[in-house]
C-alpha positions in Angstrom: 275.0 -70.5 44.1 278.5 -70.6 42.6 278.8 -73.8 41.6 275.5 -73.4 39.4 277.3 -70.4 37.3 280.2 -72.4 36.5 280.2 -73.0 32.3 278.4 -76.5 31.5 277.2 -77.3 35.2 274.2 -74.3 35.0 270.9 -76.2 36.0 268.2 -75.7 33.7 264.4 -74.8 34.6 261.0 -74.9 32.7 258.4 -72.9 34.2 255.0 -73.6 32.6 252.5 -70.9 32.1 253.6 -66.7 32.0 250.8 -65.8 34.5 252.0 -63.2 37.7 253.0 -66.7 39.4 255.1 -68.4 36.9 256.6 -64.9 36.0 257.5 -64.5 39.5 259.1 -68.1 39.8 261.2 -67.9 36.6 262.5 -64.5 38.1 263.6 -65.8 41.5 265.1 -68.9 39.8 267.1 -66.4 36.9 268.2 -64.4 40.1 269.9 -67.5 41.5 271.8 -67.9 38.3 270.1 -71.0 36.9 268.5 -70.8 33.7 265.2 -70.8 32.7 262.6 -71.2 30.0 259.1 -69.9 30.6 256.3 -71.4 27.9 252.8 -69.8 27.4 250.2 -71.4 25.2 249.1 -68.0 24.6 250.3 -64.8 22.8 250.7 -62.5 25.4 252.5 -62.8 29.2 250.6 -61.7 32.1 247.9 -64.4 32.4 245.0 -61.9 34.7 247.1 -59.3 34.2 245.7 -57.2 31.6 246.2 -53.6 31.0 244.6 -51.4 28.1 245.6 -48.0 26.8 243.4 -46.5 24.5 242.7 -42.7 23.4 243.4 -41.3 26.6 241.6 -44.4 28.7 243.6 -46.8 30.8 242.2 -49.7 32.4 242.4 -53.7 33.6 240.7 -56.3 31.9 241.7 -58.8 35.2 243.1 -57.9 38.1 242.7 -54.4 39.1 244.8 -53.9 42.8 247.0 -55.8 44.7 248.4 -55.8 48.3 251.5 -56.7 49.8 250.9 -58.3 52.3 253.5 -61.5 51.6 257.3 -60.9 52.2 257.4 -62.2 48.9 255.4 -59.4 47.3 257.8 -56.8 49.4 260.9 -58.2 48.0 259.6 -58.5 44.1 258.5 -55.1 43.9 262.0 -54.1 45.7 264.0 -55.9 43.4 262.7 -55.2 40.1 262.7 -51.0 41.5 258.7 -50.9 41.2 258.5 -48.4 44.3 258.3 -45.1 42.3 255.7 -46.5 39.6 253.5 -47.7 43.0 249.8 -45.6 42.2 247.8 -45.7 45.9 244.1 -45.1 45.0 242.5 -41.6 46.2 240.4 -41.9 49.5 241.0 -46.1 48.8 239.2 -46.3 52.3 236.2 -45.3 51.4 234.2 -48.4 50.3 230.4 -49.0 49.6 228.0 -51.8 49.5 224.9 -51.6 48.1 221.2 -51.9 51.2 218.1 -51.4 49.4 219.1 -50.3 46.0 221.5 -47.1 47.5 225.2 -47.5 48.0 226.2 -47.5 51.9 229.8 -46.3 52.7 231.0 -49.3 54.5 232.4 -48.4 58.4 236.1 -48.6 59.0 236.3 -49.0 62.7 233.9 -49.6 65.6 232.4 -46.0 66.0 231.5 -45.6 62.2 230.3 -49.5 62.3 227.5 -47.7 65.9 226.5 -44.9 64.0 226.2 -46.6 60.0 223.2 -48.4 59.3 224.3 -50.6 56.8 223.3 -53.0 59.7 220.8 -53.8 62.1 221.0 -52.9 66.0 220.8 -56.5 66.7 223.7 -57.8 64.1 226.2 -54.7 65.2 225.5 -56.4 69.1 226.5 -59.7 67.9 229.6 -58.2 66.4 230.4 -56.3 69.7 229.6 -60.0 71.8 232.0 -61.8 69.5 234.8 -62.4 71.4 232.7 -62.9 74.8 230.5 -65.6 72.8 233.1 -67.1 71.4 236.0 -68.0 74.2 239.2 -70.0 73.2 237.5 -72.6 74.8 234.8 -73.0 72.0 237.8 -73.3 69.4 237.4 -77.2 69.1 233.8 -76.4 67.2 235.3 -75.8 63.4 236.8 -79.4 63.7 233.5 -80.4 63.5 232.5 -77.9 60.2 235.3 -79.0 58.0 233.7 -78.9 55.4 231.8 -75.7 56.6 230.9 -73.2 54.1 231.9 -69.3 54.5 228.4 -68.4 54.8 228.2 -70.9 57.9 230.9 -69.8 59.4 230.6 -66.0 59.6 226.9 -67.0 60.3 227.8 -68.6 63.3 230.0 -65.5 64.3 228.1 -62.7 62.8 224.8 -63.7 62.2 223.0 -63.9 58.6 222.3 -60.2 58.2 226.4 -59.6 58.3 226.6 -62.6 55.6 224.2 -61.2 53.4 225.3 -57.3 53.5 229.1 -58.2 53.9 230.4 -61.5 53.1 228.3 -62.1 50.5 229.4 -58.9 48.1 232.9 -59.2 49.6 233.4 -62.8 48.2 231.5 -61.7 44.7 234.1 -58.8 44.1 237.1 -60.8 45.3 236.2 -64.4 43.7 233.2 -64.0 42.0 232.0 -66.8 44.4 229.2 -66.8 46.8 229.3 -67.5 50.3 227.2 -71.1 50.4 229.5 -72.6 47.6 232.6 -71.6 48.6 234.5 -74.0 51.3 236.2 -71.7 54.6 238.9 -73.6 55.4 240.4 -73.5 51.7 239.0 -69.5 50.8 240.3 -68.3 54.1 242.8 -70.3 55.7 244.3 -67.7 57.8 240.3 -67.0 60.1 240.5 -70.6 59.5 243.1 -71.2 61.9 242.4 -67.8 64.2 239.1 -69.6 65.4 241.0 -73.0 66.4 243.4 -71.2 68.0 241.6 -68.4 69.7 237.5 -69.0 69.4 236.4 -65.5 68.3 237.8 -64.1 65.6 237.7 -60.6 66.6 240.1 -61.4 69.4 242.1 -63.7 67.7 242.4 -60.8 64.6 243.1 -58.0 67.8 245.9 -60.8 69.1 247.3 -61.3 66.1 248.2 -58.1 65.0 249.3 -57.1 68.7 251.9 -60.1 68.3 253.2 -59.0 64.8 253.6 -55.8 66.1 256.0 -56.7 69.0 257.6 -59.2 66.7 258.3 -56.1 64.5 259.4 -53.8 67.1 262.1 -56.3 68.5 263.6 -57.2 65.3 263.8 -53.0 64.6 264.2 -54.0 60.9 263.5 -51.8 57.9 264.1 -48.4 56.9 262.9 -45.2 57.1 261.5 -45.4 54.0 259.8 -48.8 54.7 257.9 -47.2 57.8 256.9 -44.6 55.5 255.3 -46.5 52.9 251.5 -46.6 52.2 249.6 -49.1 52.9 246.4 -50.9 51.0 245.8 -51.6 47.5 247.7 -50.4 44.9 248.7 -50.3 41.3 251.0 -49.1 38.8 251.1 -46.6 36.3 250.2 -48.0 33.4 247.9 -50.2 34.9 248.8 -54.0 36.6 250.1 -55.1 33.8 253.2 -53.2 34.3 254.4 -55.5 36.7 254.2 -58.3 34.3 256.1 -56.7 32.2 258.8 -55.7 34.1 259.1 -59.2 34.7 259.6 -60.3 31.1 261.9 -57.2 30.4 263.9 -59.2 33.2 263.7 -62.3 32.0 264.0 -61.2 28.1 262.9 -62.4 25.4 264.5 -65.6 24.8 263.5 -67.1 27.9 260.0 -66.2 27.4 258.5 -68.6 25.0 254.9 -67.3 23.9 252.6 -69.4 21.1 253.8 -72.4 22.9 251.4 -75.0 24.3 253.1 -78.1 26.2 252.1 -81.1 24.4 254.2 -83.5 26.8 256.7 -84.1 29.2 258.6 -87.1 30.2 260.6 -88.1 33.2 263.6 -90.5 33.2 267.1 -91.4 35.0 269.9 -93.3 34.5 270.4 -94.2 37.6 274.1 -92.7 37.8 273.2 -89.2 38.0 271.5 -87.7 41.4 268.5 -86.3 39.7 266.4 -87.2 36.5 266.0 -85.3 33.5 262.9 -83.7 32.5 262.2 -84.1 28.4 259.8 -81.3 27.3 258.0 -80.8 24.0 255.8 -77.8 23.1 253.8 -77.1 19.9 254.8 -73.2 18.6 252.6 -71.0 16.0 250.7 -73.8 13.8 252.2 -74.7 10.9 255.5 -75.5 12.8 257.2 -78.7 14.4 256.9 -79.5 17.9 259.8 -79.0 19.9 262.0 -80.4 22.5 263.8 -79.3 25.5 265.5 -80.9 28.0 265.7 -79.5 31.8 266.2 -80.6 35.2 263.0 -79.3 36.9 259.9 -77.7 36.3 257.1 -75.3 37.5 254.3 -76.2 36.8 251.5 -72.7 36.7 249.0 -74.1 33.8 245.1 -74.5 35.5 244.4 -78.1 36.5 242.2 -78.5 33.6 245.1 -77.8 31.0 247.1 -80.3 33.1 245.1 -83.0 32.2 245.2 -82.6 28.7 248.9 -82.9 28.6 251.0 -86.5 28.5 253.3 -87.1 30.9 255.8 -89.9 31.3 257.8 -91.4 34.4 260.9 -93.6 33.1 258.9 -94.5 30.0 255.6 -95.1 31.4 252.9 -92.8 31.1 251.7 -91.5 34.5 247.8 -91.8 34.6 245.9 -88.0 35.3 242.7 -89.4 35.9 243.1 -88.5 40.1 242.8 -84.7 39.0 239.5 -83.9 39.8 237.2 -81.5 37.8 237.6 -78.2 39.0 234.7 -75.6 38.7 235.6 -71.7 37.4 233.7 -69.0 37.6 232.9 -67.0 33.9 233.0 -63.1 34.1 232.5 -60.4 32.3 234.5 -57.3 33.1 232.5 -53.8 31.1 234.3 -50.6 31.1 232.3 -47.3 30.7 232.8 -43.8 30.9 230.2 -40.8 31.3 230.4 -37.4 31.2 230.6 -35.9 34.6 228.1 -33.8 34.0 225.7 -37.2 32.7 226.9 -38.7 36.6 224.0 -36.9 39.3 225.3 -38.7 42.4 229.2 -39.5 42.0 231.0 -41.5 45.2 234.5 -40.7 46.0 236.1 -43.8 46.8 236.9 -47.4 45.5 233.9 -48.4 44.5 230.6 -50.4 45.5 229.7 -53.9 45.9 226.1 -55.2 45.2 224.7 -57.8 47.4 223.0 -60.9 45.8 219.5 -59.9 47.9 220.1 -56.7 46.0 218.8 -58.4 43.0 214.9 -58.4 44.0 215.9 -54.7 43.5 216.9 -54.9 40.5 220.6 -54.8 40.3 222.4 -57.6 38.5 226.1 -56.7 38.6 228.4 -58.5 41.7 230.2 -54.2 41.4 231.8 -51.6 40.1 235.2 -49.8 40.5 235.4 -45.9 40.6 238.3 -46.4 38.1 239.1 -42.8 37.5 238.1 -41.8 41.1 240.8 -43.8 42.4 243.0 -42.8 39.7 242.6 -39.6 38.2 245.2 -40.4 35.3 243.1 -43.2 33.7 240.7 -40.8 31.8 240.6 -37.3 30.5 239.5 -34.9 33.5 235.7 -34.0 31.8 235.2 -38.6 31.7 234.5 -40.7 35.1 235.5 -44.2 34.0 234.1 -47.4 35.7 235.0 -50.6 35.3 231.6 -53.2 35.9 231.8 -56.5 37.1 228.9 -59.7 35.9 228.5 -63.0 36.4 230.2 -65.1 38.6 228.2 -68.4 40.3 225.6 -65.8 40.7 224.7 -65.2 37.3 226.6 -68.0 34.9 225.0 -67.4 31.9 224.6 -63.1 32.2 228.1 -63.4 31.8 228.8 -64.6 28.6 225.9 -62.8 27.4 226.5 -60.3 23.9 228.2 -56.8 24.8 225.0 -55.0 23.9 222.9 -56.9 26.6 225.5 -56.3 29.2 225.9 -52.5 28.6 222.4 -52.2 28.9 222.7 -53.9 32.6 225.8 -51.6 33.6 223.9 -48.5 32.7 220.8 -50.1 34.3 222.6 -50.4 37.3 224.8 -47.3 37.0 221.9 -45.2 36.9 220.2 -46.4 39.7 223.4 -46.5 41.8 225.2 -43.3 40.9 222.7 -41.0 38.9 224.3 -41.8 35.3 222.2 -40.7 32.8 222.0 -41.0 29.0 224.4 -43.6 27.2 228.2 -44.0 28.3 230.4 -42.4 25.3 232.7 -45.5 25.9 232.3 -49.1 26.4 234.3 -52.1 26.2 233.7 -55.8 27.4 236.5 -58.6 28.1 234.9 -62.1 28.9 237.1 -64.3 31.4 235.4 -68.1 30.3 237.5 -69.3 33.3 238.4 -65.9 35.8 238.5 -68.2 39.1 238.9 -71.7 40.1 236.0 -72.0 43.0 237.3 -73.0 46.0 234.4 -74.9 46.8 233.8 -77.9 49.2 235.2 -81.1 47.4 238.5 -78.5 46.8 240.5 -80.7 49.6 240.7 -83.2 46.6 242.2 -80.6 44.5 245.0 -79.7 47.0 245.7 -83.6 47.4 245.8 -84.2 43.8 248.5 -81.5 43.3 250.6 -83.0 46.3 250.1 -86.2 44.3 251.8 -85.2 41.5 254.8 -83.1 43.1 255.1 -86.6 45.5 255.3 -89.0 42.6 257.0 -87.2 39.9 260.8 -85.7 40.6 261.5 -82.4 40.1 257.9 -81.2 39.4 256.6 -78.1 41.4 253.3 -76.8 41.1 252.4 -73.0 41.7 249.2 -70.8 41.3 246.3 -69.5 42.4 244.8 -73.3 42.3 246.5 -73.9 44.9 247.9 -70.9 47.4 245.3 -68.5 47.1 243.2 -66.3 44.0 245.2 -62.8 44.7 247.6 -61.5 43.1 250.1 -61.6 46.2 249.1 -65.1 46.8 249.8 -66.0 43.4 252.9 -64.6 43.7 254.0 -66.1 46.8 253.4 -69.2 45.4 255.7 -68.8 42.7 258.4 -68.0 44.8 258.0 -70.5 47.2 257.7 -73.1 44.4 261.1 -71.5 43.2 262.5 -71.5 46.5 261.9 -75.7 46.8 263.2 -76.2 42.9 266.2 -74.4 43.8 266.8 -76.8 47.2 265.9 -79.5 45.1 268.6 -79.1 42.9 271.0 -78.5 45.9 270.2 -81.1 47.6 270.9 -83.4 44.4 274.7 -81.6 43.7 275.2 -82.9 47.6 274.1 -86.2 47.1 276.2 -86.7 43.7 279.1 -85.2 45.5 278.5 -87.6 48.2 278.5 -90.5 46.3 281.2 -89.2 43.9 283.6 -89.3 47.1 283.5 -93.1 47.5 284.2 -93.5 43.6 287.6 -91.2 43.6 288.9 -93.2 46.8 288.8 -96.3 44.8 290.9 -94.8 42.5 293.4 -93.3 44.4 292.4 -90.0 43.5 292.2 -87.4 46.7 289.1 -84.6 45.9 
């Protein structure tokens, strides 16, 4: 906006927390020519973005893969000229879940799902019956299961064996959640809505993507190059955290304030002016004084629980926190190994395995692990296989904060009964997330309320994050976009009004604008 680039009018922005979301916010908002100041508590950027390089190894301590799924995503990595750094995992198809202690490759389409026998005759009939049993006329059911559970609700669909041996292991690797805990219409909104509006969800997937198609056709958008593009997971080179990084090299570095934990912010107006001002005051490296800044809006991308620990204050009085409610995260442990290939008897090609939770009366305890170096051959020296282990979750709390030598000896446990890997890994290193997901679980409508409570009551304030748009790393940075994309109409919508009212004022003057 031109008016906002105009010497002594600029707006001014806080964005709170230097995760993928708040990183993606402050970006949009410095794009529109406002200016910006991003605050971490910690000393790093990146939030679950965590890449390692070390003696030839790279790998994630967070988030490994991402989609693009979001128009958000699309546009980020076209703007910040990510394309050619882009790594697409080898054979990323190829998936496997763990049915009485062997890895089964998981089936990609309806012949592979006949022939695999990952399932039983009579849950592969109750998939192919879906959208028969389940007619748009049956769609009024999930108003009755709103707070349904994601085990109920594929149960309903699918049956139990398909929740045990696919939902269950999906949900471990993707939130370290499980099924019974975990509330549907908040983990996935989008089959949420597919079963209200067409009953099955098979047909409602089928019609869905038969309408985006058309949708996409008609408009004939998009480049050659765009129709070319892979599709799936991906990562960079150099790991995910190169994308966070991009992202502060845009920024630079005196936007980006690290070492600086919000102590409080406070909220006032004089009344005159068409928006308030936003007083914030962080503490920097200890030893130092706390400091003040003043803006006109703010992103807010800390968790919940870090939210509640600050003081905030509306026009001199503080506004009570005690409507947050406790939100529950999962802890996990993330082990990287690596093995000789000639120590690895039965290596997969592929993406890697999930392990059931019924997989534990067979002795597994790990929710997975990722064929790092399968997918990407560049992570490890070409004689190394290098796997990155996941542990813990609601499944097994307290095995994930347990020491690094009780946890290797679990990986390789489960390593050598699941691939062959014999003897001890010549590599191992262990990061432990104490809070790697917030659990959308069933009270989580609370959670979603309590955040519109505070963007409703306080001026200005935007919340962003995967507490509340989702726990991927597209949703997360949708999210900070989209809370972007309402501070920067906010503050638009203000310069109208004080335009507005300025009119009136001149007139009494004489003065024509």
């Amino acid at each position: 906006m031109a008016s906002a680039k105009k010497e002594g009018s600029v707006k001014r922005v806080a964005v709170i927390g230097a995760g993928v979301s708040g990183l993606a916010a402050a970006y949009k908002l410095k794009s529109h020519g406002l200016n910006v100041t991003v605050f971490e508590a910690e000393g790093r950027a990146g939030g679950k973005l965590r890449s390692v390089s070390h003696d030839g190894l790279i790998w994630d301590e967070g988030a490994n893969t991402m989609t693009e799924g979001e128009v958000e995503v699309q546009s980020l990595l076209d703007n910040l000229g990510l394309r050619e750094k882009q790594q697409f995992p080898i054979s990323q198809n190829k998936r496997y879940v763990v049915r009485n202690g062997l890895p089964v490759l998981i089936p990609t389409n309806p012949i592979a799902l006949i022939k695999s026998n990952i399932l039983s005759a009579q849950s592969k009939f109750q998939i192919i019956l879906e959208p028969f049993l389940w007619k748009k006329s049956n769609s009024t059911i999930s108003n009755d299961h709103t707070q349904e559970s994601v085990s109920g609700f594929f149960q309903r669909h699918f049956g139990k064996e398909v929740v045990d041996y696919l939902i269950d292991p999906f949900v471990a690797g993707t939130s370290a959640g499980d099924p019974e805990s975990l509330s549907m219409r908040h983990s996935f909104p989008e089959l949420w809505n597919i079963e209200n509006k067409f009953g099955s969800i098979i047909a409602g997937l089928i019609g869905s993507n038969l309408f985006n198609r058309k949708e996409k056709s008609g408009e004939r958008k998009g480049s050659l190059e765009q129709k070319k593009r892979q599709r799936g997971s991906f990562s960079f080179q150099g790991g995910m955290q190169t994308l966070a990084d991009m992202l502060c090299k845009e920024l630079g570095k005196e936007e980006l304030k690290l070492n600086s934990e919000i102590l409080s912010l406070s909220y006032a107006d004089d009344g005159k002016s068409a928006i308030g001002n936003w007083s914030l005051f962080s503490a920097p490296n200890p030893g130092k004084h706390s400091q003040g800044l003043s803006v006109d809006a703010i992103i807010m991308t800390a968790p919940l629980c870090n939210v509640k620990e600050m003081k905030i204050r509306k026009r001199g009085t503080l506004f009570p926190l005690n409507f947050l409610p406790e939100v529950t995260y999962m802890p996990l442990s993330v082990i990287i190994t690596t093995f000789k290939k000639e120590n690895v008897k039965r290596p997969l090609e592929g993406f890697g395995v999930l392990v059931p939770s019924k997989e534990q009366q067979n002795g597994l305890k790990t929710l997975g692990t990722l064929f790092s170096s399968m997918m990407f051959p560049d992570r490890a020296p070409h004689d190394l296989y290098l796997y990155t282990t996941f542990v813990g979750g609601s499944r097994n709390k307290e095995l994930a904060k347990a020491s690094t030598d009780k946890l290797k000896q679990v990986v390789t446990s489960d390593l050598r009964q699941l691939l062959g890997a014999e003897g001890e890994p010549t590599f191992i290193n262990h990061f432990f997330w104490k809070k790697a997901f917030p659990l959308y679980g069933h009270n989580y409508g609370s959670v979603v309320e309590a955040i519109e409570v505070m963007e409703k009551n306080l001026p200005g304030f935007f919340y962003a994050g995967n507490h509340k748009d989702g726990l991927s790393v597209g949703k997360a940075i949708s999210s900070g976009c989209k809370a972007a994309e309402l501070v920067i109409s906010y503050l638009e919508s203000s310069s109208d009004e004080k335009k507005l009212g300025e009119g009136p004022q001149l007139q009494k003057l004489g003065v024509s604008k």
